[in-house]
Short mmCIF file of C-alpha atoms and ligand atoms in Angstrom, two decimals:
data_model
loop_
_atom_site.label_atom_id
_atom_site.label_comp_id
_atom_site.label_asym_id
_atom_site.label_seq_id
_atom_site.Cartn_x
_atom_site.Cartn_y
_atom_site.Cartn_z
CA MET A 1 0.00 0.00 0.00
CA ASN A 2 1.56 3.23 -1.09
CA ASP A 3 0.14 6.20 0.77
CA ASN A 4 2.29 8.81 -0.92
CA ARG A 5 0.25 8.76 -4.08
CA PRO A 6 -1.98 11.76 -4.72
CA VAL A 7 -5.45 11.05 -3.35
CA ARG A 8 -7.88 9.72 -5.93
CA VAL A 9 -11.32 8.54 -4.90
CA ARG A 10 -14.30 7.44 -6.90
CA PHE A 11 -18.03 7.27 -6.60
CA ALA A 12 -19.04 4.19 -8.56
CA PRO A 13 -22.81 3.82 -8.64
CA SER A 14 -24.71 1.30 -10.71
CA PRO A 15 -27.46 2.95 -12.76
CA THR A 16 -30.27 0.78 -11.43
CA GLY A 17 -32.75 3.54 -10.53
CA PRO A 18 -32.81 6.81 -8.61
CA LEU A 19 -29.87 7.37 -6.29
CA HIS A 20 -30.83 6.76 -2.66
CA MET A 21 -29.80 9.47 -0.19
CA GLY A 22 -27.38 6.96 1.32
CA GLY A 23 -25.65 6.87 -2.06
CA VAL A 24 -25.50 10.64 -2.13
CA ARG A 25 -23.86 10.55 1.29
CA THR A 26 -21.25 8.10 -0.05
CA ALA A 27 -20.53 10.50 -2.92
CA LEU A 28 -20.36 13.41 -0.50
CA TYR A 29 -17.86 11.73 1.85
CA ASN A 30 -15.70 10.82 -1.13
CA TYR A 31 -15.88 14.39 -2.35
CA LEU A 32 -15.07 15.92 1.05
CA PHE A 33 -12.15 13.53 1.44
CA ALA A 34 -10.81 14.39 -2.01
CA ARG A 35 -11.14 18.13 -1.47
CA GLN A 36 -9.54 17.96 1.94
CA HIS A 37 -6.50 16.19 0.52
CA GLY A 38 -6.29 18.25 -2.64
CA GLY A 39 -7.16 15.05 -4.48
CA THR A 40 -9.40 14.02 -7.35
CA PHE A 41 -13.03 12.91 -7.21
CA LEU A 42 -14.08 10.52 -9.99
CA LEU A 43 -17.48 9.40 -11.16
CA ARG A 44 -17.49 5.92 -12.68
CA ILE A 45 -20.68 4.27 -13.84
CA GLU A 46 -20.76 0.53 -13.08
CA ASP A 47 -23.26 -0.71 -15.61
CA THR A 48 -22.06 -4.25 -16.35
CA ASP A 49 -25.23 -5.82 -15.00
CA SER A 50 -27.45 -5.38 -18.04
CA HIS A 51 -30.50 -6.90 -16.31
CA ARG A 52 -30.57 -4.14 -13.72
CA PHE A 53 -29.82 -1.24 -16.06
CA VAL A 54 -32.41 1.54 -15.94
CA PRO A 55 -32.41 4.25 -18.62
CA GLY A 56 -32.24 7.72 -17.16
CA ALA A 57 -30.57 6.60 -13.95
CA GLU A 58 -27.14 7.86 -14.97
CA ALA A 59 -28.48 11.30 -15.89
CA TYR A 60 -30.32 11.31 -12.55
CA ILE A 61 -27.09 10.55 -10.68
CA ILE A 62 -25.20 13.33 -12.43
CA GLU A 63 -27.96 15.85 -11.87
CA SER A 64 -28.19 14.88 -8.21
CA LEU A 65 -24.48 15.44 -7.65
CA ARG A 66 -24.67 18.76 -9.45
CA TRP A 67 -27.64 19.89 -7.36
CA CYS A 68 -25.72 19.00 -4.20
CA GLY A 69 -22.67 20.97 -5.29
CA ILE A 70 -20.53 17.84 -5.56
CA GLU A 71 -18.23 18.61 -8.47
CA ILE A 72 -16.90 15.78 -10.59
CA ASP A 73 -13.21 16.23 -11.39
CA GLU A 74 -12.89 13.27 -13.67
CA GLY A 75 -15.26 10.69 -15.06
CA VAL A 76 -18.51 10.24 -16.88
CA ASP A 77 -19.83 13.55 -18.19
CA VAL A 78 -16.50 15.38 -17.81
CA GLY A 79 -13.92 12.95 -19.24
CA GLY A 80 -10.33 12.53 -18.13
CA PRO A 81 -7.12 10.58 -18.69
CA HIS A 82 -8.69 7.18 -17.98
CA ALA A 83 -11.75 7.54 -20.22
CA PRO A 84 -14.13 5.93 -20.85
CA TYR A 85 -15.59 5.91 -17.34
CA ARG A 86 -18.69 3.89 -18.13
CA GLN A 87 -17.85 0.21 -17.66
CA SER A 88 -20.05 -0.92 -20.53
CA GLU A 89 -17.73 1.07 -22.80
CA ARG A 90 -14.66 -0.61 -21.31
CA ARG A 91 -15.84 -4.16 -21.88
CA GLU A 92 -12.90 -5.23 -24.03
CA ILE A 93 -10.49 -4.40 -21.22
CA TYR A 94 -11.74 -6.97 -18.73
CA LEU A 95 -11.46 -10.33 -20.50
CA GLU A 96 -7.70 -10.02 -20.72
CA TYR A 97 -7.49 -9.55 -16.94
CA ALA A 98 -9.78 -12.49 -16.27
CA GLU A 99 -7.64 -14.67 -18.54
CA ARG A 100 -4.52 -13.49 -16.83
CA LEU A 101 -5.86 -14.91 -13.57
CA VAL A 102 -6.64 -18.23 -15.27
CA GLU A 103 -3.07 -18.35 -16.56
CA ASN A 104 -1.50 -17.72 -13.19
CA GLY A 105 -3.76 -20.21 -11.45
CA TRP A 106 -5.98 -17.75 -9.55
CA ALA A 107 -9.05 -18.46 -11.62
CA TYR A 108 -10.59 -21.18 -13.76
CA TYR A 109 -13.22 -21.79 -16.43
CA ALA A 110 -16.52 -23.21 -15.31
CA PHE A 111 -18.96 -24.68 -17.84
CA ASP A 112 -21.98 -25.45 -15.74
CA THR A 113 -25.14 -23.95 -17.16
CA PRO A 114 -27.51 -22.04 -14.88
CA GLU A 115 -29.91 -25.04 -15.12
CA GLU A 116 -27.24 -27.50 -14.01
CA LEU A 117 -26.30 -25.30 -11.09
CA GLU A 118 -29.92 -25.01 -10.11
CA ALA A 119 -30.27 -28.79 -10.16
CA ILE A 120 -27.18 -29.23 -7.96
CA ARG A 121 -28.48 -26.61 -5.56
CA LYS A 122 -31.83 -28.39 -5.34
CA SER A 123 -30.36 -31.79 -4.68
CA CYS A 124 -28.15 -30.31 -1.95
CA GLU A 125 -31.18 -28.72 -0.36
CA ALA A 126 -32.99 -32.04 -0.47
CA ARG A 127 -30.14 -33.45 1.64
CA GLY A 128 -30.37 -30.50 4.01
CA GLU A 129 -27.15 -28.94 2.76
CA THR A 130 -26.46 -25.55 1.21
CA PHE A 131 -24.50 -25.56 -1.96
CA ALA A 132 -21.41 -23.38 -2.25
CA TYR A 133 -19.26 -23.21 -5.36
CA ASN A 134 -15.90 -23.45 -3.62
CA TYR A 135 -12.66 -25.38 -3.02
CA ALA A 136 -14.60 -28.45 -1.99
CA VAL A 137 -16.47 -28.90 -5.26
CA ARG A 138 -14.58 -27.07 -7.99
CA THR A 139 -12.44 -30.05 -8.94
CA ARG A 140 -15.54 -32.24 -9.24
CA LEU A 141 -17.67 -29.97 -11.39
CA ALA A 142 -17.40 -29.09 -15.08
CA THR A 143 -14.41 -26.77 -14.65
CA SER A 144 -11.00 -26.38 -16.17
CA LEU A 145 -9.64 -27.73 -12.87
CA ALA A 146 -11.45 -31.04 -13.45
CA LEU A 147 -11.64 -31.49 -17.22
CA PRO A 148 -8.67 -32.35 -19.48
CA ALA A 149 -7.08 -29.29 -21.10
CA GLU A 150 -8.10 -30.54 -24.55
CA GLU A 151 -11.71 -30.71 -23.62
CA VAL A 152 -11.64 -27.23 -22.09
CA LYS A 153 -10.22 -25.89 -25.34
CA ALA A 154 -12.75 -27.79 -27.41
CA ARG A 155 -15.69 -26.58 -25.35
CA ILE A 156 -14.61 -22.97 -25.65
CA ALA A 157 -13.93 -23.36 -29.36
CA ARG A 158 -17.36 -24.80 -30.08
CA GLY A 159 -19.05 -21.90 -28.32
CA ASP A 160 -20.18 -23.55 -25.08
CA GLN A 161 -21.03 -20.95 -22.49
CA TRP A 162 -18.49 -20.49 -19.73
CA THR A 163 -17.68 -18.30 -16.81
CA ILE A 164 -14.38 -17.51 -15.19
CA ARG A 165 -14.46 -18.03 -11.43
CA PHE A 166 -12.00 -16.87 -8.81
CA ARG A 167 -10.16 -19.71 -7.15
CA MET A 168 -10.51 -18.77 -3.51
CA PRO A 169 -7.82 -20.59 -1.52
CA GLU A 170 -8.78 -23.09 1.14
CA ASP A 171 -8.30 -22.33 4.82
CA GLU A 172 -6.32 -19.15 4.72
CA ARG A 173 -6.67 -16.11 7.00
CA ILE A 174 -7.42 -13.03 4.98
CA GLU A 175 -6.37 -9.94 6.92
CA MET A 176 -7.90 -6.58 6.07
CA ASP A 177 -7.85 -3.05 7.42
CA ASP A 178 -10.76 -0.71 7.26
CA MET A 179 -10.32 2.96 8.09
CA ILE A 180 -13.60 3.00 10.00
CA ARG A 181 -13.91 -0.53 11.33
CA GLY A 182 -10.28 -1.24 12.01
CA HIS A 183 -8.80 -4.68 11.49
CA VAL A 184 -11.00 -7.40 10.07
CA SER A 185 -10.06 -10.98 9.29
CA VAL A 186 -11.86 -13.92 7.77
CA ASN A 187 -11.09 -17.53 6.91
CA SER A 188 -11.06 -18.03 3.14
CA SER A 189 -12.88 -21.35 3.42
CA THR A 190 -16.05 -19.46 4.32
CA LEU A 191 -15.99 -17.76 0.92
CA ASP A 192 -17.16 -19.13 -2.39
CA ASP A 193 -15.60 -18.89 -5.84
CA LYS A 194 -17.22 -15.80 -7.28
CA VAL A 195 -17.86 -15.42 -11.00
CA LEU A 196 -15.56 -12.77 -12.49
CA TYR A 197 -16.54 -12.95 -16.16
CA LYS A 198 -19.37 -14.40 -18.24
CA SER A 199 -19.04 -15.44 -21.86
CA ALA A 200 -22.83 -15.25 -22.25
CA ASP A 201 -22.82 -11.46 -22.39
CA GLY A 202 -19.10 -10.86 -22.73
CA LEU A 203 -19.13 -8.82 -19.56
CA PRO A 204 -17.24 -8.89 -16.27
CA THR A 205 -19.09 -9.04 -12.97
CA TYR A 206 -18.98 -6.18 -10.51
CA HIS A 207 -16.00 -7.64 -8.61
CA LEU A 208 -13.63 -7.92 -11.54
CA ALA A 209 -14.57 -4.68 -13.23
CA ASN A 210 -14.42 -2.79 -9.96
CA ILE A 211 -10.94 -3.98 -9.03
CA VAL A 212 -9.48 -3.64 -12.51
CA ASP A 213 -10.84 -0.13 -12.85
CA ASP A 214 -9.84 1.01 -9.38
CA SER A 215 -6.35 -0.18 -10.19
CA LEU A 216 -6.17 1.32 -13.70
CA MET A 217 -7.68 4.56 -12.48
CA GLU A 218 -5.14 4.73 -9.65
CA ILE A 219 -7.71 4.91 -6.90
CA THR A 220 -6.07 5.39 -3.49
CA HIS A 221 -9.09 5.17 -1.18
CA VAL A 222 -12.32 3.24 -1.58
CA ILE A 223 -15.08 4.84 0.46
CA ARG A 224 -18.37 2.99 0.05
CA GLY A 225 -21.41 1.61 1.81
CA GLU A 226 -21.27 -1.09 4.45
CA GLU A 227 -23.13 -3.50 2.16
CA TRP A 228 -19.82 -3.99 0.33
CA LEU A 229 -17.89 -5.10 3.39
CA PRO A 230 -18.59 -8.79 2.69
CA SER A 231 -16.92 -8.33 -0.72
CA LEU A 232 -13.76 -6.93 0.82
CA PRO A 233 -11.96 -10.29 1.32
CA LEU A 234 -12.44 -11.15 -2.34
CA HIS A 235 -11.27 -7.70 -3.38
CA VAL A 236 -8.16 -7.96 -1.23
CA MET A 237 -7.47 -11.40 -2.72
CA LEU A 238 -7.92 -10.05 -6.24
CA TYR A 239 -5.27 -7.41 -5.57
CA ARG A 240 -2.99 -10.20 -4.44
CA ALA A 241 -3.83 -12.39 -7.42
CA PHE A 242 -3.02 -9.60 -9.86
CA GLY A 243 0.20 -8.80 -8.01
CA TRP A 244 -1.12 -5.31 -7.30
CA GLU A 245 -0.75 -5.25 -3.53
CA ASP A 246 1.46 -2.19 -3.79
CA ARG A 247 -1.39 -0.26 -5.33
CA MET A 248 -4.23 -1.61 -3.27
CA PRO A 249 -6.37 1.30 -2.05
CA ARG A 250 -7.25 1.81 1.58
CA PHE A 251 -10.86 0.92 2.38
CA ALA A 252 -13.55 2.66 4.41
CA HIS A 253 -17.03 1.15 4.74
CA LEU A 254 -19.69 3.64 5.77
CA PRO A 255 -22.49 2.83 8.24
CA LEU A 256 -26.05 2.36 7.03
CA LEU A 257 -28.72 5.04 7.13
CA LEU A 258 -31.40 3.68 9.44
CA LYS A 259 -35.16 4.13 9.63
CA PRO A 260 -36.49 6.88 11.94
CA THR A 261 -37.40 4.10 14.37
CA GLY A 262 -33.81 2.86 14.29
CA GLY A 263 -34.54 -0.70 13.12
CA GLY A 264 -33.28 -1.51 9.64
CA LYS A 265 -32.22 0.30 6.53
CA LEU A 266 -33.97 3.53 5.54
CA SER A 267 -36.26 2.68 2.63
CA LYS A 268 -38.61 4.43 0.25
CA ARG A 269 -41.50 2.83 2.13
CA ASP A 270 -40.45 4.60 5.35
CA GLY A 271 -40.49 7.86 3.45
CA ASP A 272 -43.89 7.17 1.91
CA LYS A 273 -45.29 6.25 5.30
CA LEU A 274 -43.92 9.20 7.24
CA GLY A 275 -43.98 11.78 4.46
CA PHE A 276 -40.37 12.48 3.58
CA PRO A 277 -38.22 11.80 0.50
CA VAL A 278 -35.35 9.31 0.46
CA PHE A 279 -34.06 10.53 -2.91
CA PRO A 280 -32.37 13.84 -3.73
CA LEU A 281 -34.52 14.59 -6.77
CA GLN A 282 -37.94 13.56 -7.90
CA TRP A 283 -37.85 10.38 -9.96
CA THR A 284 -40.17 9.45 -12.78
CA PRO A 285 -39.55 5.90 -13.99
CA PRO A 286 -38.93 5.86 -17.76
CA GLU A 287 -41.17 2.85 -18.23
CA GLY A 288 -44.02 4.37 -16.22
CA GLY A 289 -45.16 3.16 -12.85
CA GLU A 290 -44.69 4.61 -9.43
CA GLY A 291 -42.30 7.53 -9.12
CA ALA A 292 -40.71 9.01 -6.04
CA ARG A 293 -40.51 12.42 -4.45
CA GLY A 294 -37.23 14.25 -4.01
CA TYR A 295 -35.69 16.72 -1.58
CA ARG A 296 -35.27 19.30 -4.32
CA GLU A 297 -38.93 19.26 -5.34
CA ASP A 298 -40.03 19.12 -1.70
CA GLY A 299 -38.40 22.52 -1.27
CA TYR A 300 -35.12 21.73 0.45
CA PHE A 301 -32.13 23.95 -0.18
CA PRO A 302 -29.24 21.88 -1.52
CA GLU A 303 -26.95 23.32 1.19
CA ALA A 304 -29.36 22.14 3.88
CA PHE A 305 -29.69 18.70 2.33
CA VAL A 306 -25.94 18.26 2.03
CA ASN A 307 -25.43 19.50 5.58
CA LEU A 308 -27.97 17.16 7.14
CA LEU A 309 -26.71 14.25 5.08
CA ALA A 310 -23.09 14.81 6.09
CA LEU A 311 -24.01 14.60 9.76
CA LEU A 312 -25.73 11.24 9.35
CA GLY A 313 -22.82 9.11 10.40
CA TRP A 314 -20.16 11.75 10.90
CA ASN A 315 -19.79 14.14 13.78
CA PRO A 316 -17.13 16.85 13.74
CA GLY A 317 -17.24 17.06 17.56
CA ASN A 318 -19.01 19.23 20.10
CA ASP A 319 -16.95 22.36 19.47
CA HIS A 320 -18.64 22.86 16.15
CA SER A 321 -22.02 24.10 15.10
CA GLU A 322 -24.24 21.64 13.29
CA LEU A 323 -24.67 24.16 10.50
CA LEU A 324 -21.73 23.66 8.21
CA SER A 325 -21.00 24.89 4.73
CA MET A 326 -19.33 22.64 2.17
CA GLN A 327 -16.12 24.56 2.84
CA GLU A 328 -16.31 24.00 6.60
CA MET A 329 -17.16 20.34 6.13
CA THR A 330 -14.19 19.96 3.82
CA GLU A 331 -11.91 21.32 6.52
CA LEU A 332 -13.38 19.29 9.37
CA PHE A 333 -14.16 15.97 7.70
CA SER A 334 -12.36 12.87 8.84
CA LEU A 335 -13.05 9.22 8.14
CA GLU A 336 -11.80 8.35 11.62
CA LYS A 337 -14.77 10.27 13.05
CA VAL A 338 -17.32 8.37 10.97
CA SER A 339 -19.24 6.07 13.27
CA LYS A 340 -19.25 2.31 12.94
CA SER A 341 -22.90 2.00 13.82
CA GLY A 342 -25.84 2.98 11.65
CA ALA A 343 -27.15 6.54 11.60
CA ARG A 344 -30.83 6.98 12.40
CA PHE A 345 -32.61 9.39 10.07
CA ASP A 346 -34.87 11.96 11.74
CA PRO A 347 -37.26 13.70 9.31
CA GLU A 348 -38.05 16.39 11.90
CA LYS A 349 -34.36 17.22 12.14
CA ALA A 350 -34.15 17.38 8.36
CA ARG A 351 -36.86 20.04 8.32
CA TRP A 352 -35.08 21.88 11.14
CA PHE A 353 -31.96 22.09 8.98
CA ASN A 354 -33.92 23.59 6.11
CA ALA A 355 -35.54 26.14 8.41
CA GLN A 356 -32.11 27.18 9.72
CA TYR A 357 -30.86 27.76 6.20
CA LEU A 358 -33.99 29.69 5.31
CA HIS A 359 -33.74 31.91 8.40
CA ARG A 360 -30.13 32.69 7.59
CA LYS A 361 -30.94 33.95 4.13
CA SER A 362 -31.06 37.72 3.79
CA ASP A 363 -34.38 39.39 3.13
CA ALA A 364 -33.13 40.22 -0.35
CA GLU A 365 -32.25 36.58 -1.11
CA LEU A 366 -35.61 35.40 0.13
CA ALA A 367 -37.42 38.08 -1.85
CA ALA A 368 -35.66 36.90 -5.00
CA LEU A 369 -36.85 33.34 -4.31
CA PHE A 370 -40.35 34.52 -3.44
CA LEU A 371 -40.90 36.87 -6.39
CA PRO A 372 -41.77 34.07 -8.84
CA VAL A 373 -44.39 32.78 -6.38
CA LEU A 374 -45.83 36.28 -6.11
CA ALA A 375 -45.92 36.69 -9.87
CA GLU A 376 -47.80 33.42 -10.14
CA LYS A 377 -50.36 34.70 -7.64
CA GLY A 378 -50.80 37.83 -9.74
CA PHE A 379 -48.69 40.21 -7.64
CA GLY A 380 -45.69 40.51 -9.92
CA GLU A 381 -45.78 44.31 -9.76
CA VAL A 382 -45.14 44.70 -6.02
CA PRO A 383 -41.94 46.73 -5.42
CA VAL A 384 -39.00 44.54 -4.40
CA ALA A 385 -38.17 46.71 -1.38
CA LYS A 386 -41.61 46.02 0.02
CA VAL A 387 -41.29 42.28 -0.58
CA GLU A 388 -37.96 42.32 1.22
CA ARG A 389 -39.50 43.95 4.26
CA ILE A 390 -42.28 41.41 4.29
CA MET A 391 -39.72 38.60 4.12
CA GLY A 392 -38.03 40.00 7.20
CA LEU A 393 -41.38 39.93 9.03
CA VAL A 394 -42.43 36.37 8.21
CA LYS A 395 -39.30 34.30 7.61
CA GLU A 396 -38.81 33.11 11.19
CA ARG A 397 -41.97 31.07 10.89
CA ALA A 398 -41.11 29.43 7.57
CA THR A 399 -39.34 26.13 6.93
CA PHE A 400 -39.64 26.10 3.14
CA ILE A 401 -40.04 28.77 0.46
CA GLY A 402 -43.45 27.21 -0.07
CA ASP A 403 -44.48 28.34 3.42
CA LEU A 404 -43.95 32.00 2.58
CA TRP A 405 -47.12 32.59 0.60
CA PRO A 406 -49.50 31.29 3.29
CA LEU A 407 -47.52 33.28 5.87
CA ALA A 408 -47.48 36.50 3.83
CA ALA A 409 -50.64 36.38 1.71
CA TYR A 410 -52.47 38.99 3.82
CA PHE A 411 -49.86 41.59 2.89
CA PHE A 412 -51.07 41.29 -0.68
CA GLU A 413 -54.75 40.46 -0.53
CA ALA A 414 -57.54 41.01 1.95
CA PRO A 415 -58.62 37.96 3.95
CA GLN A 416 -61.31 36.00 2.12
CA THR A 417 -62.50 34.26 5.27
CA TYR A 418 -62.28 34.85 8.98
CA ASP A 419 -61.12 32.15 11.37
CA PRO A 420 -64.32 31.20 13.26
CA LYS A 421 -62.45 30.41 16.47
CA ALA A 422 -60.74 33.80 16.55
CA VAL A 423 -64.01 35.48 15.66
CA ALA A 424 -65.88 33.72 18.47
CA LYS A 425 -63.17 34.71 20.90
CA PHE A 426 -62.62 38.36 19.98
CA TRP A 427 -65.38 39.69 17.73
CA ARG A 428 -67.79 40.11 20.63
CA ASP A 429 -68.89 42.40 23.47
CA ASP A 430 -67.76 45.96 22.91
CA ASN A 431 -64.75 45.01 20.83
CA PRO A 432 -66.19 45.75 17.36
CA GLU A 433 -67.34 49.13 18.62
CA HIS A 434 -63.92 49.89 20.09
CA LEU A 435 -62.44 48.92 16.75
CA GLN A 436 -64.71 51.41 14.93
CA ASN A 437 -63.48 54.16 17.20
CA LEU A 438 -59.86 53.15 16.90
CA ARG A 439 -60.17 53.10 13.14
CA ARG A 440 -61.49 56.68 13.13
CA GLN A 441 -58.49 57.66 15.19
CA LEU A 442 -55.89 55.88 13.11
CA GLU A 443 -57.35 57.09 9.85
CA LYS A 444 -56.10 60.52 10.84
CA VAL A 445 -52.45 59.51 11.29
CA GLU A 446 -50.71 61.72 8.81
CA ASP A 447 -47.53 59.90 7.94
CA PHE A 448 -48.90 56.34 7.89
CA THR A 449 -45.84 54.49 9.24
CA ALA A 450 -45.76 51.64 11.72
CA ARG A 451 -44.19 53.90 14.35
CA ASN A 452 -46.73 56.65 14.05
CA ILE A 453 -49.67 54.28 13.94
CA GLU A 454 -48.43 52.45 17.01
CA ALA A 455 -47.91 55.66 19.00
CA GLU A 456 -51.39 56.83 18.10
CA ALA A 457 -53.01 53.47 18.87
CA HIS A 458 -51.34 53.24 22.28
CA ALA A 459 -52.23 56.79 23.22
CA TRP A 460 -55.84 56.29 22.27
CA ILE A 461 -56.21 52.93 24.00
CA GLU A 462 -54.70 54.30 27.17
CA ALA A 463 -56.89 57.40 27.13
CA GLN A 464 -60.03 55.33 26.56
CA GLY A 465 -59.11 52.71 29.11
CA VAL A 466 -60.15 49.91 26.77
CA PRO A 467 -58.52 46.47 26.94
CA MET A 468 -55.52 46.62 24.62
CA GLY A 469 -55.22 42.90 23.82
CA LYS A 470 -58.86 42.46 22.91
CA VAL A 471 -58.99 45.47 20.64
CA MET A 472 -55.78 44.55 18.92
CA ASN A 473 -56.97 41.02 18.28
CA THR A 474 -60.21 42.32 16.86
CA LEU A 475 -58.23 44.55 14.54
CA ARG A 476 -56.04 41.61 13.61
CA ILE A 477 -59.06 39.56 12.58
CA ALA A 478 -60.09 42.39 10.27
CA LEU A 479 -56.67 42.72 8.66
CA VAL A 480 -55.37 39.13 8.63
CA GLY A 481 -58.48 36.99 9.04
CA SER A 482 -57.10 35.16 12.07
CA SER A 483 -55.29 35.82 15.30
CA THR A 484 -51.83 35.06 13.89
CA GLY A 485 -49.38 36.99 11.75
CA ALA A 486 -46.73 39.67 11.88
CA ASN A 487 -46.66 42.89 13.89
CA LEU A 488 -49.96 44.69 13.26
CA PHE A 489 -48.49 48.16 12.82
CA GLU A 490 -46.02 46.88 10.26
CA ILE A 491 -48.91 45.22 8.45
CA MET A 492 -50.82 48.49 8.42
CA GLU A 493 -47.94 50.47 7.03
CA LEU A 494 -47.29 47.87 4.34
CA ILE A 495 -50.88 47.52 3.17
CA GLY A 496 -51.41 51.31 3.43
CA ARG A 497 -54.13 53.52 4.79
CA GLU A 498 -56.74 52.83 2.10
CA GLU A 499 -56.49 49.08 2.34
CA PHE A 500 -56.52 49.27 6.14
CA LEU A 501 -59.81 51.18 6.02
CA ARG A 502 -61.30 48.84 3.42
CA ARG A 503 -60.45 45.74 5.44
CA VAL A 504 -61.87 47.08 8.69
CA GLU A 505 -65.03 48.15 6.96
CA ARG A 506 -65.45 44.82 5.25
CA ALA A 507 -64.91 42.91 8.50
CA HIS A 508 -67.70 44.90 10.09
CA GLU A 509 -69.96 44.17 7.15
CA VAL A 510 -69.33 40.45 7.34
CA LEU A 511 -68.97 39.89 11.08
CA ASP A 512 -71.13 42.43 12.93
N1 LIG B 601 -21.29 -0.33 -8.20
C1 LIG B 601 -21.23 -0.45 -6.78
C2 LIG B 601 -22.47 0.22 -6.21
O1 LIG B 601 -23.40 0.35 -6.89
C3 LIG B 601 -19.96 0.16 -6.26
C4 LIG B 601 -19.49 -0.35 -4.95
C5 LIG B 601 -18.11 0.16 -4.69
O2 LIG B 601 -18.00 1.37 -4.45
O3 LIG B 601 -17.17 -0.61 -4.77
O4 LIG B 601 -22.54 0.66 -5.09
#
């Protein structure tokens, strides 16, 4: 293992559907690690399993990374010195490597058809045994280890289907180091002889293509999901078999993302049940059928999504805020601080992150995001300065941009309805009459600003000795339609004297 090489990491998804948020986290950790070490982040598409290929999935992956601000340095979509980066376009590379392993005794040809293997499996089951293609059986099956060399040649020549299988040694300790899990070891006899290459489609399996490409692409660190940990012994053995131990990357297997309840892997069904997305972007299956919602379309800011995702499994320590920019995460990230145990996903916390990012946006930024919504509602002409002020008044109560219209609508249009509960509570006794009198008073305020209106309202209420809270809530019903909303005097200034008078009058018409 040579640690002096410049850091090169890869995200190597298979295009089998939309990218799960766990996959995005894997990409993100790779990216942070690369950036921190001044290294290179590659995107390689592992599409050698033609049965699981889904059109559109690759474009989805690329768009997801882009939305998250994860920049690809090298790979699919951007190119680079090791192009192509799509394994289906590299297919002629792999056979030679598989054959090399046959030549040096680390692999062999196997001629059993899927039907024959199925039959063997069944008869084993009938005897209460589980079948494993391994050291115990490989010299007794239709393999190049059992058949005469002539026959092997003849079978290949006449076009019989074959696979190349790895010859996993018997009873050997395989020692491995994982940057998160530490030292791991396993006895090779517990492992079977995995298929590396199939003549049927002329394609390598994941294991062969992955190792060959990591080696050719000079990958120094493999950071991937925990589900690949069981493949690690085979991968380590493949590096040995190729004589590439000096360029074997270091490995880090990331913990699973767990359901909100903690038990088991976070799935789309959990999201559907509890109302949150498990994918970065909305997904529409190309062949029709059920799609899936995405964080982007649900109104999350990419910065918030990336932030919350980074902290699922990694904790920079108590001295740091939970709100971290990509730059801060790049500085603080460390694989050693990634936890070994699964990270429970909390949808409430996810929303909290988005709210924090929204609250930290300036009024001008929020106005820019809100203007299209306003235009859609028919208020495209409202001056930007006014919209900015309104943003400042309502943003603390918003989690998403989509919350802004319901929170701010009364600044733009008179209430269409009045909340019956608020009406029952406040539009009673002498309150409507007090409101009439207050309106007459406020109407006269010359410079109709929040400050002036407030001073006048307070002076009048005090002089009259009427209950402040009740009168104000009655006024609020008239202006907002409920007993919630921003500071009343600010509302009055922003809607203006005429609209103030109209709304009070109308409330009396409807509610008295
Ligand atoms: N193609 C594998 C996947 O879909 C890559 C695993 C790895 O990173 O080695 O996750």
